Amino acid sequence: MKEQKTCQDITTCIGTEVDIVIETAGSLVPIEVKLSATPKPAFASSIKIFREDYGDRVLPGYVVHPGDVSLPLTPGVTALPFAEL
């Protein structure tokens, strides 16, 4: 049987929005989409808050961007170029 995945945006209880959340097998993957080609650790702030609100259900998150580098931004958050999706 094929696993069902759900994709949506979610606002945390303090109003911070995560652009995309993929739910798979009861776990959540938060994704932020940025237009800057230079990823910065600050881009992961909403994912950090999301992780605090949703706890152990949250898998590592991603910040996708138009640049060409893939790198860790903060613990549990990786920047990925659009081309790597």
Backbone as XML, in Angstrom:
<?xml version="1.0"?>
<chain id="A" units="angstrom">
  <residue number="1" name="MET">
    <atom name="N" x="0.839" y="-1.168" z="0.000"/>
    <atom name="CA" x="0.000" y="0.000" z="0.000"/>
    <atom name="C" x="0.891" y="1.240" z="0.000"/>
  </residue>
  <residue number="2" name="LYS">
    <atom name="N" x="0.566" y="2.203" z="-0.818"/>
    <atom name="CA" x="1.343" y="3.430" z="-0.937"/>
    <atom name="C" x="1.053" y="4.343" z="0.253"/>
  </residue>
  <residue number="3" name="GLU">
    <atom name="N" x="2.131" y="4.909" z="0.818"/>
    <atom name="CA" x="1.991" y="5.815" z="1.958"/>
    <atom name="C" x="1.442" y="7.158" z="1.494"/>
  </residue>
  <residue number="4" name="GLN">
    <atom name="N" x="0.491" y="7.703" z="2.250"/>
    <atom name="CA" x="-0.085" y="8.996" z="1.915"/>
    <atom name="C" x="0.709" y="10.098" z="2.590"/>
  </residue>
  <residue number="5" name="LYS">
    <atom name="N" x="1.003" y="11.151" z="1.838"/>
    <atom name="CA" x="1.702" y="12.312" z="2.365"/>
    <atom name="C" x="0.790" y="13.517" z="2.226"/>
  </residue>
  <residue number="6" name="THR">
    <atom name="N" x="0.807" y="14.391" z="3.199"/>
    <atom name="CA" x="0.010" y="15.603" z="3.176"/>
    <atom name="C" x="0.953" y="16.789" z="3.191"/>
  </residue>
  <residue number="7" name="CYS">
    <atom name="N" x="0.647" y="17.809" z="2.405"/>
    <atom name="CA" x="1.486" y="19.001" z="2.332"/>
    <atom name="C" x="0.614" y="20.219" z="2.632"/>
  </residue>
  <residue number="8" name="GLN">
    <atom name="N" x="1.090" y="21.081" z="3.527"/>
    <atom name="CA" x="0.333" y="22.276" z="3.894"/>
    <atom name="C" x="1.255" y="23.275" z="4.564"/>
  </residue>
  <residue number="9" name="ASP">
    <atom name="N" x="0.748" y="24.506" z="4.756"/>
    <atom name="CA" x="1.505" y="25.445" z="5.571"/>
    <atom name="C" x="0.864" y="25.469" z="6.950"/>
  </residue>
  <residue number="10" name="ILE">
    <atom name="N" x="1.659" y="25.772" z="7.960"/>
    <atom name="CA" x="1.173" y="25.748" z="9.337"/>
    <atom name="C" x="1.678" y="26.982" z="10.051"/>
  </residue>
  <residue number="11" name="THR">
    <atom name="N" x="0.813" y="27.579" z="10.843"/>
    <atom name="CA" x="1.208" y="28.684" z="11.700"/>
    <atom name="C" x="1.338" y="28.141" z="13.110"/>
  </residue>
  <residue number="12" name="THR">
    <atom name="N" x="2.461" y="28.450" z="13.768"/>
    <atom name="CA" x="2.672" y="27.965" z="15.128"/>
    <atom name="C" x="1.752" y="28.705" z="16.086"/>
  </residue>
  <residue number="13" name="CYS">
    <atom name="N" x="1.736" y="28.267" z="17.329"/>
    <atom name="CA" x="0.825" y="28.861" z="18.304"/>
    <atom name="C" x="1.168" y="30.320" z="18.605"/>
  </residue>
  <residue number="14" name="ILE">
    <atom name="N" x="2.386" y="30.778" z="18.303"/>
    <atom name="CA" x="2.708" y="32.191" z="18.523"/>
    <atom name="C" x="2.657" y="32.988" z="17.223"/>
  </residue>
  <residue number="15" name="GLY">
    <atom name="N" x="2.163" y="32.364" z="16.148"/>
    <atom name="CA" x="1.948" y="33.078" z="14.902"/>
    <atom name="C" x="3.061" y="32.983" z="13.883"/>
  </residue>
  <residue number="16" name="THR">
    <atom name="N" x="4.110" y="32.230" z="14.176"/>
    <atom name="CA" x="5.196" y="32.050" z="13.214"/>
    <atom name="C" x="4.753" y="31.052" z="12.156"/>
  </residue>
  <residue number="17" name="GLU">
    <atom name="N" x="4.958" y="31.394" z="10.897"/>
    <atom name="CA" x="4.517" y="30.521" z="9.807"/>
    <atom name="C" x="5.685" y="29.754" z="9.204"/>
  </residue>
  <residue number="18" name="VAL">
    <atom name="N" x="5.444" y="28.489" z="8.928"/>
    <atom name="CA" x="6.370" y="27.661" z="8.160"/>
    <atom name="C" x="5.731" y="27.511" z="6.783"/>
  </residue>
  <residue number="19" name="ASP">
    <atom name="N" x="6.506" y="27.756" z="5.719"/>
    <atom name="CA" x="5.934" y="27.782" z="4.369"/>
    <atom name="C" x="5.281" y="26.469" z="3.963"/>
  </residue>
  <residue number="20" name="ILE">
    <atom name="N" x="5.968" y="25.363" z="4.181"/>
    <atom name="CA" x="5.450" y="24.051" z="3.767"/>
    <atom name="C" x="5.740" y="23.043" z="4.868"/>
  </residue>
  <residue number="21" name="VAL">
    <atom name="N" x="4.767" y="22.201" z="5.160"/>
    <atom name="CA" x="4.978" y="21.092" z="6.089"/>
    <atom name="C" x="4.502" y="19.827" z="5.387"/>
  </residue>
  <residue number="22" name="ILE">
    <atom name="N" x="5.392" y="18.862" z="5.287"/>
    <atom name="CA" x="5.025" y="17.567" z="4.708"/>
    <atom name="C" x="4.841" y="16.597" z="5.861"/>
  </residue>
  <residue number="23" name="GLU">
    <atom name="N" x="3.661" y="15.984" z="5.918"/>
    <atom name="CA" x="3.377" y="14.998" z="6.954"/>
    <atom name="C" x="3.492" y="13.616" z="6.330"/>
  </residue>
  <residue number="24" name="THR">
    <atom name="N" x="4.318" y="12.787" z="6.938"/>
    <atom name="CA" x="4.509" y="11.436" z="6.441"/>
    <atom name="C" x="4.690" y="10.489" z="7.618"/>
  </residue>
  <residue number="25" name="ALA">
    <atom name="N" x="3.887" y="9.453" z="7.663"/>
    <atom name="CA" x="3.945" y="8.441" z="8.729"/>
    <atom name="C" x="3.908" y="9.073" z="10.117"/>
  </residue>
  <residue number="26" name="GLY">
    <atom name="N" x="3.094" y="10.118" z="10.280"/>
    <atom name="CA" x="2.953" y="10.762" z="11.582"/>
    <atom name="C" x="4.058" y="11.738" z="11.931"/>
  </residue>
  <residue number="27" name="SER">
    <atom name="N" x="5.047" y="11.875" z="11.068"/>
    <atom name="CA" x="6.142" y="12.822" z="11.297"/>
    <atom name="C" x="5.953" y="14.045" z="10.409"/>
  </residue>
  <residue number="28" name="LEU">
    <atom name="N" x="6.581" y="15.150" z="10.795"/>
    <atom name="CA" x="6.444" y="16.409" z="10.077"/>
    <atom name="C" x="7.800" y="16.885" z="9.566"/>
  </residue>
  <residue number="29" name="VAL">
    <atom name="N" x="7.845" y="17.320" z="8.311"/>
    <atom name="CA" x="9.065" y="17.868" z="7.716"/>
    <atom name="C" x="8.779" y="19.332" z="7.367"/>
  </residue>
  <residue number="30" name="PRO">
    <atom name="N" x="9.356" y="20.286" z="8.127"/>
    <atom name="CA" x="9.126" y="21.701" z="7.840"/>
    <atom name="C" x="10.072" y="22.210" z="6.746"/>
  </residue>
  <residue number="31" name="ILE">
    <atom name="N" x="9.525" y="23.044" z="5.856"/>
    <atom name="CA" x="10.310" y="23.592" z="4.750"/>
    <atom name="C" x="10.023" y="25.086" z="4.632"/>
  </residue>
  <residue number="32" name="GLU">
    <atom name="N" x="11.077" y="25.869" z="4.565"/>
    <atom name="CA" x="10.987" y="27.300" z="4.299"/>
    <atom name="C" x="11.495" y="27.537" z="2.885"/>
  </residue>
  <residue number="33" name="VAL">
    <atom name="N" x="10.863" y="28.431" z="2.156"/>
    <atom name="CA" x="11.280" y="28.783" z="0.804"/>
    <atom name="C" x="11.764" y="30.228" z="0.839"/>
  </residue>
  <residue number="34" name="LYS">
    <atom name="N" x="12.999" y="30.447" z="0.396"/>
    <atom name="CA" x="13.590" y="31.788" z="0.400"/>
    <atom name="C" x="14.041" y="32.151" z="-1.006"/>
  </residue>
  <residue number="35" name="LEU">
    <atom name="N" x="13.995" y="33.440" z="-1.335"/>
    <atom name="CA" x="14.437" y="33.906" z="-2.644"/>
    <atom name="C" x="15.893" y="34.339" z="-2.650"/>
  </residue>
  <residue number="36" name="SER">
    <atom name="N" x="16.501" y="34.447" z="-1.495"/>
    <atom name="CA" x="17.912" y="34.811" z="-1.412"/>
    <atom name="C" x="18.783" y="33.622" z="-1.810"/>
  </residue>
  <residue number="37" name="ALA">
    <atom name="N" x="19.782" y="33.869" z="-2.647"/>
    <atom name="CA" x="20.700" y="32.807" z="-3.067"/>
    <atom name="C" x="21.774" y="32.537" z="-2.024"/>
  </residue>
  <residue number="38" name="THR">
    <atom name="N" x="21.795" y="33.343" z="-0.966"/>
    <atom name="CA" x="22.790" y="33.186" z="0.095"/>
    <atom name="C" x="22.081" y="32.793" z="1.383"/>
  </residue>
  <residue number="39" name="PRO">
    <atom name="N" x="22.001" y="31.498" z="1.695"/>
    <atom name="CA" x="21.295" y="31.066" z="2.898"/>
    <atom name="C" x="22.006" y="31.530" z="4.168"/>
  </residue>
  <residue number="40" name="LYS">
    <atom name="N" x="21.208" y="31.905" z="5.159"/>
    <atom name="CA" x="21.720" y="32.383" z="6.441"/>
    <atom name="C" x="21.050" y="31.597" z="7.570"/>
  </residue>
  <residue number="41" name="PRO">
    <atom name="N" x="21.738" y="31.411" z="8.694"/>
    <atom name="CA" x="21.121" y="30.709" z="9.826"/>
    <atom name="C" x="19.794" y="31.326" z="10.268"/>
  </residue>
  <residue number="42" name="ALA">
    <atom name="N" x="19.636" y="32.635" z="10.124"/>
    <atom name="CA" x="18.378" y="33.287" z="10.523"/>
    <atom name="C" x="17.185" y="32.753" z="9.735"/>
  </residue>
  <residue number="43" name="PHE">
    <atom name="N" x="17.428" y="32.221" z="8.539"/>
    <atom name="CA" x="16.341" y="31.669" z="7.727"/>
    <atom name="C" x="15.699" y="30.453" z="8.393"/>
  </residue>
  <residue number="44" name="ALA">
    <atom name="N" x="16.376" y="29.849" z="9.347"/>
    <atom name="CA" x="15.875" y="28.650" z="10.023"/>
    <atom name="C" x="15.052" y="28.971" z="11.267"/>
  </residue>
  <residue number="45" name="SER">
    <atom name="N" x="14.872" y="30.250" z="11.587"/>
    <atom name="CA" x="14.227" y="30.618" z="12.858"/>
    <atom name="C" x="12.799" y="30.089" z="12.987"/>
  </residue>
  <residue number="46" name="SER">
    <atom name="N" x="12.004" y="30.161" z="11.921"/>
    <atom name="CA" x="10.622" y="29.669" z="12.034"/>
    <atom name="C" x="10.587" y="28.152" z="12.173"/>
  </residue>
  <residue number="47" name="ILE">
    <atom name="N" x="11.558" y="27.460" z="11.575"/>
    <atom name="CA" x="11.624" y="26.001" z="11.733"/>
    <atom name="C" x="11.986" y="25.657" z="13.172"/>
  </residue>
  <residue number="48" name="LYS">
    <atom name="N" x="12.872" y="26.424" z="13.780"/>
    <atom name="CA" x="13.235" y="26.199" z="15.185"/>
    <atom name="C" x="12.002" y="26.352" z="16.085"/>
  </residue>
  <residue number="49" name="ILE">
    <atom name="N" x="11.222" y="27.391" z="15.871"/>
    <atom name="CA" x="10.005" y="27.609" z="16.667"/>
    <atom name="C" x="9.001" y="26.491" z="16.404"/>
  </residue>
  <residue number="50" name="PHE">
    <atom name="N" x="8.864" y="26.095" z="15.149"/>
    <atom name="CA" x="7.974" y="24.996" z="14.789"/>
    <atom name="C" x="8.372" y="23.732" z="15.545"/>
  </residue>
  <residue number="51" name="ARG">
    <atom name="N" x="9.674" y="23.441" z="15.577"/>
    <atom name="CA" x="10.183" y="22.254" z="16.282"/>
    <atom name="C" x="9.852" y="22.339" z="17.780"/>
  </residue>
  <residue number="52" name="GLU">
    <atom name="N" x="9.983" y="23.519" z="18.372"/>
    <atom name="CA" x="9.651" y="23.690" z="19.795"/>
    <atom name="C" x="8.168" y="23.432" z="20.042"/>
  </residue>
  <residue number="53" name="ASP">
    <atom name="N" x="7.315" y="23.865" z="19.117"/>
    <atom name="CA" x="5.866" y="23.684" z="19.272"/>
    <atom name="C" x="5.410" y="22.246" z="19.036"/>
  </residue>
  <residue number="54" name="TYR">
    <atom name="N" x="6.015" y="21.547" z="18.074"/>
    <atom name="CA" x="5.537" y="20.219" z="17.679"/>
    <atom name="C" x="6.405" y="19.066" z="18.163"/>
  </residue>
  <residue number="55" name="GLY">
    <atom name="N" x="7.557" y="19.366" z="18.751"/>
    <atom name="CA" x="8.377" y="18.371" z="19.435"/>
    <atom name="C" x="8.903" y="17.230" z="18.596"/>
  </residue>
  <residue number="56" name="ASP">
    <atom name="N" x="8.799" y="16.027" z="19.162"/>
    <atom name="CA" x="9.424" y="14.833" z="18.588"/>
    <atom name="C" x="8.864" y="14.407" z="17.232"/>
  </residue>
  <residue number="57" name="ARG">
    <atom name="N" x="7.710" y="14.929" z="16.858"/>
    <atom name="CA" x="7.137" y="14.574" z="15.546"/>
    <atom name="C" x="7.909" y="15.210" z="14.391"/>
  </residue>
  <residue number="58" name="VAL">
    <atom name="N" x="8.733" y="16.230" z="14.702"/>
    <atom name="CA" x="9.397" y="17.005" z="13.657"/>
    <atom name="C" x="10.720" y="16.366" z="13.241"/>
  </residue>
  <residue number="59" name="LEU">
    <atom name="N" x="10.827" y="16.064" z="11.963"/>
    <atom name="CA" x="12.065" y="15.551" z="11.373"/>
    <atom name="C" x="12.943" y="16.741" z="10.982"/>
  </residue>
  <residue number="60" name="PRO">
    <atom name="N" x="14.177" y="16.498" z="10.542"/>
    <atom name="CA" x="15.002" y="17.617" z="10.087"/>
    <atom name="C" x="14.270" y="18.457" z="9.039"/>
  </residue>
  <residue number="61" name="GLY">
    <atom name="N" x="14.482" y="19.767" z="9.101"/>
    <atom name="CA" x="13.825" y="20.698" z="8.190"/>
    <atom name="C" x="14.778" y="21.222" z="7.132"/>
  </residue>
  <residue number="62" name="TYR">
    <atom name="N" x="14.199" y="21.947" z="6.175"/>
    <atom name="CA" x="14.979" y="22.439" z="5.040"/>
    <atom name="C" x="14.606" y="23.874" z="4.708"/>
  </residue>
  <residue number="63" name="VAL">
    <atom name="N" x="15.607" y="24.632" z="4.289"/>
    <atom name="CA" x="15.404" y="25.951" z="3.702"/>
    <atom name="C" x="15.829" y="25.817" z="2.244"/>
  </residue>
  <residue number="64" name="VAL">
    <atom name="N" x="14.873" y="25.946" z="1.322"/>
    <atom name="CA" x="15.215" y="25.837" z="-0.091"/>
    <atom name="C" x="15.413" y="27.238" z="-0.662"/>
  </residue>
  <residue number="65" name="HIS">
    <atom name="N" x="16.369" y="27.349" z="-1.593"/>
    <atom name="CA" x="16.773" y="28.662" z="-2.100"/>
    <atom name="C" x="17.293" y="28.524" z="-3.532"/>
  </residue>
  <residue number="66" name="PRO">
    <atom name="N" x="17.423" y="29.650" z="-4.262"/>
    <atom name="CA" x="17.862" y="29.587" z="-5.654"/>
    <atom name="C" x="19.377" y="29.511" z="-5.843"/>
  </residue>
  <residue number="67" name="GLY">
    <atom name="N" x="20.132" y="29.494" z="-4.776"/>
    <atom name="CA" x="21.591" y="29.431" z="-4.879"/>
    <atom name="C" x="22.074" y="28.058" z="-5.310"/>
  </residue>
  <residue number="68" name="ASP">
    <atom name="N" x="23.374" y="27.825" z="-5.126"/>
    <atom name="CA" x="23.934" y="26.546" z="-5.567"/>
    <atom name="C" x="24.685" y="25.797" z="-4.470"/>
  </residue>
  <residue number="69" name="VAL">
    <atom name="N" x="24.483" y="26.181" z="-3.209"/>
    <atom name="CA" x="25.158" y="25.485" z="-2.115"/>
    <atom name="C" x="24.158" y="24.784" z="-1.209"/>
  </residue>
  <residue number="70" name="SER">
    <atom name="N" x="24.563" y="23.619" z="-0.761"/>
    <atom name="CA" x="23.814" y="22.869" z="0.242"/>
    <atom name="C" x="24.669" y="22.880" z="1.497"/>
  </residue>
  <residue number="71" name="LEU">
    <atom name="N" x="24.107" y="23.337" z="2.616"/>
    <atom name="CA" x="24.888" y="23.399" z="3.843"/>
    <atom name="C" x="23.983" y="23.399" z="5.059"/>
  </residue>
  <residue number="72" name="PRO">
    <atom name="N" x="24.507" y="22.912" z="6.201"/>
    <atom name="CA" x="23.724" y="22.981" z="7.430"/>
    <atom name="C" x="23.640" y="24.431" z="7.895"/>
  </residue>
  <residue number="73" name="LEU">
    <atom name="N" x="22.439" y="24.861" z="8.295"/>
    <atom name="CA" x="22.252" y="26.221" z="8.807"/>
    <atom name="C" x="22.268" y="26.249" z="10.325"/>
  </residue>
  <residue number="74" name="THR">
    <atom name="N" x="21.531" y="25.337" z="10.916"/>
    <atom name="CA" x="21.456" y="25.188" z="12.369"/>
    <atom name="C" x="21.263" y="23.697" z="12.626"/>
  </residue>
  <residue number="75" name="PRO">
    <atom name="N" x="21.387" y="23.246" z="13.865"/>
    <atom name="CA" x="21.118" y="21.824" z="14.122"/>
    <atom name="C" x="19.712" y="21.444" z="13.636"/>
  </residue>
  <residue number="76" name="GLY">
    <atom name="N" x="19.648" y="20.458" z="12.762"/>
    <atom name="CA" x="18.362" y="19.975" z="12.269"/>
    <atom name="C" x="17.776" y="20.739" z="11.104"/>
  </residue>
  <residue number="77" name="VAL">
    <atom name="N" x="18.510" y="21.724" z="10.557"/>
    <atom name="CA" x="18.010" y="22.482" z="9.402"/>
    <atom name="C" x="19.130" y="22.608" z="8.369"/>
  </residue>
  <residue number="78" name="THR">
    <atom name="N" x="18.820" y="22.182" z="7.145"/>
    <atom name="CA" x="19.785" y="22.223" z="6.048"/>
    <atom name="C" x="19.267" y="23.126" z="4.941"/>
  </residue>
  <residue number="79" name="ALA">
    <atom name="N" x="20.155" y="23.937" z="4.370"/>
    <atom name="CA" x="19.816" y="24.736" z="3.194"/>
    <atom name="C" x="20.049" y="23.879" z="1.958"/>
  </residue>
  <residue number="80" name="LEU">
    <atom name="N" x="19.068" y="23.869" z="1.062"/>
    <atom name="CA" x="19.155" y="23.100" z="-0.186"/>
    <atom name="C" x="18.805" y="23.995" z="-1.366"/>
  </residue>
  <residue number="81" name="PRO">
    <atom name="N" x="19.588" y="23.931" z="-2.445"/>
    <atom name="CA" x="19.212" y="24.660" z="-3.655"/>
    <atom name="C" x="17.947" y="24.060" z="-4.277"/>
  </residue>
  <residue number="82" name="PHE">
    <atom name="N" x="17.155" y="24.910" z="-4.932"/>
    <atom name="CA" x="15.967" y="24.417" z="-5.634"/>
    <atom name="C" x="16.331" y="23.269" z="-6.562"/>
  </residue>
  <residue number="83" name="ALA">
    <atom name="N" x="17.492" y="23.360" z="-7.209"/>
    <atom name="CA" x="17.914" y="22.351" z="-8.187"/>
    <atom name="C" x="18.089" y="20.963" z="-7.576"/>
  </residue>
  <residue number="84" name="GLU">
    <atom name="N" x="18.263" y="20.874" z="-6.262"/>
    <atom name="CA" x="18.453" y="19.569" z="-5.616"/>
    <atom name="C" x="17.147" y="18.911" z="-5.183"/>
  </residue>
  <residue number="85" name="LEU">
    <atom name="N" x="16.038" y="19.587" z="-5.398"/>
    <atom name="CA" x="14.756" y="19.000" z="-4.990"/>
    <atom name="C" x="14.312" y="17.924" z="-5.944"/>
  </residue>
</chain>
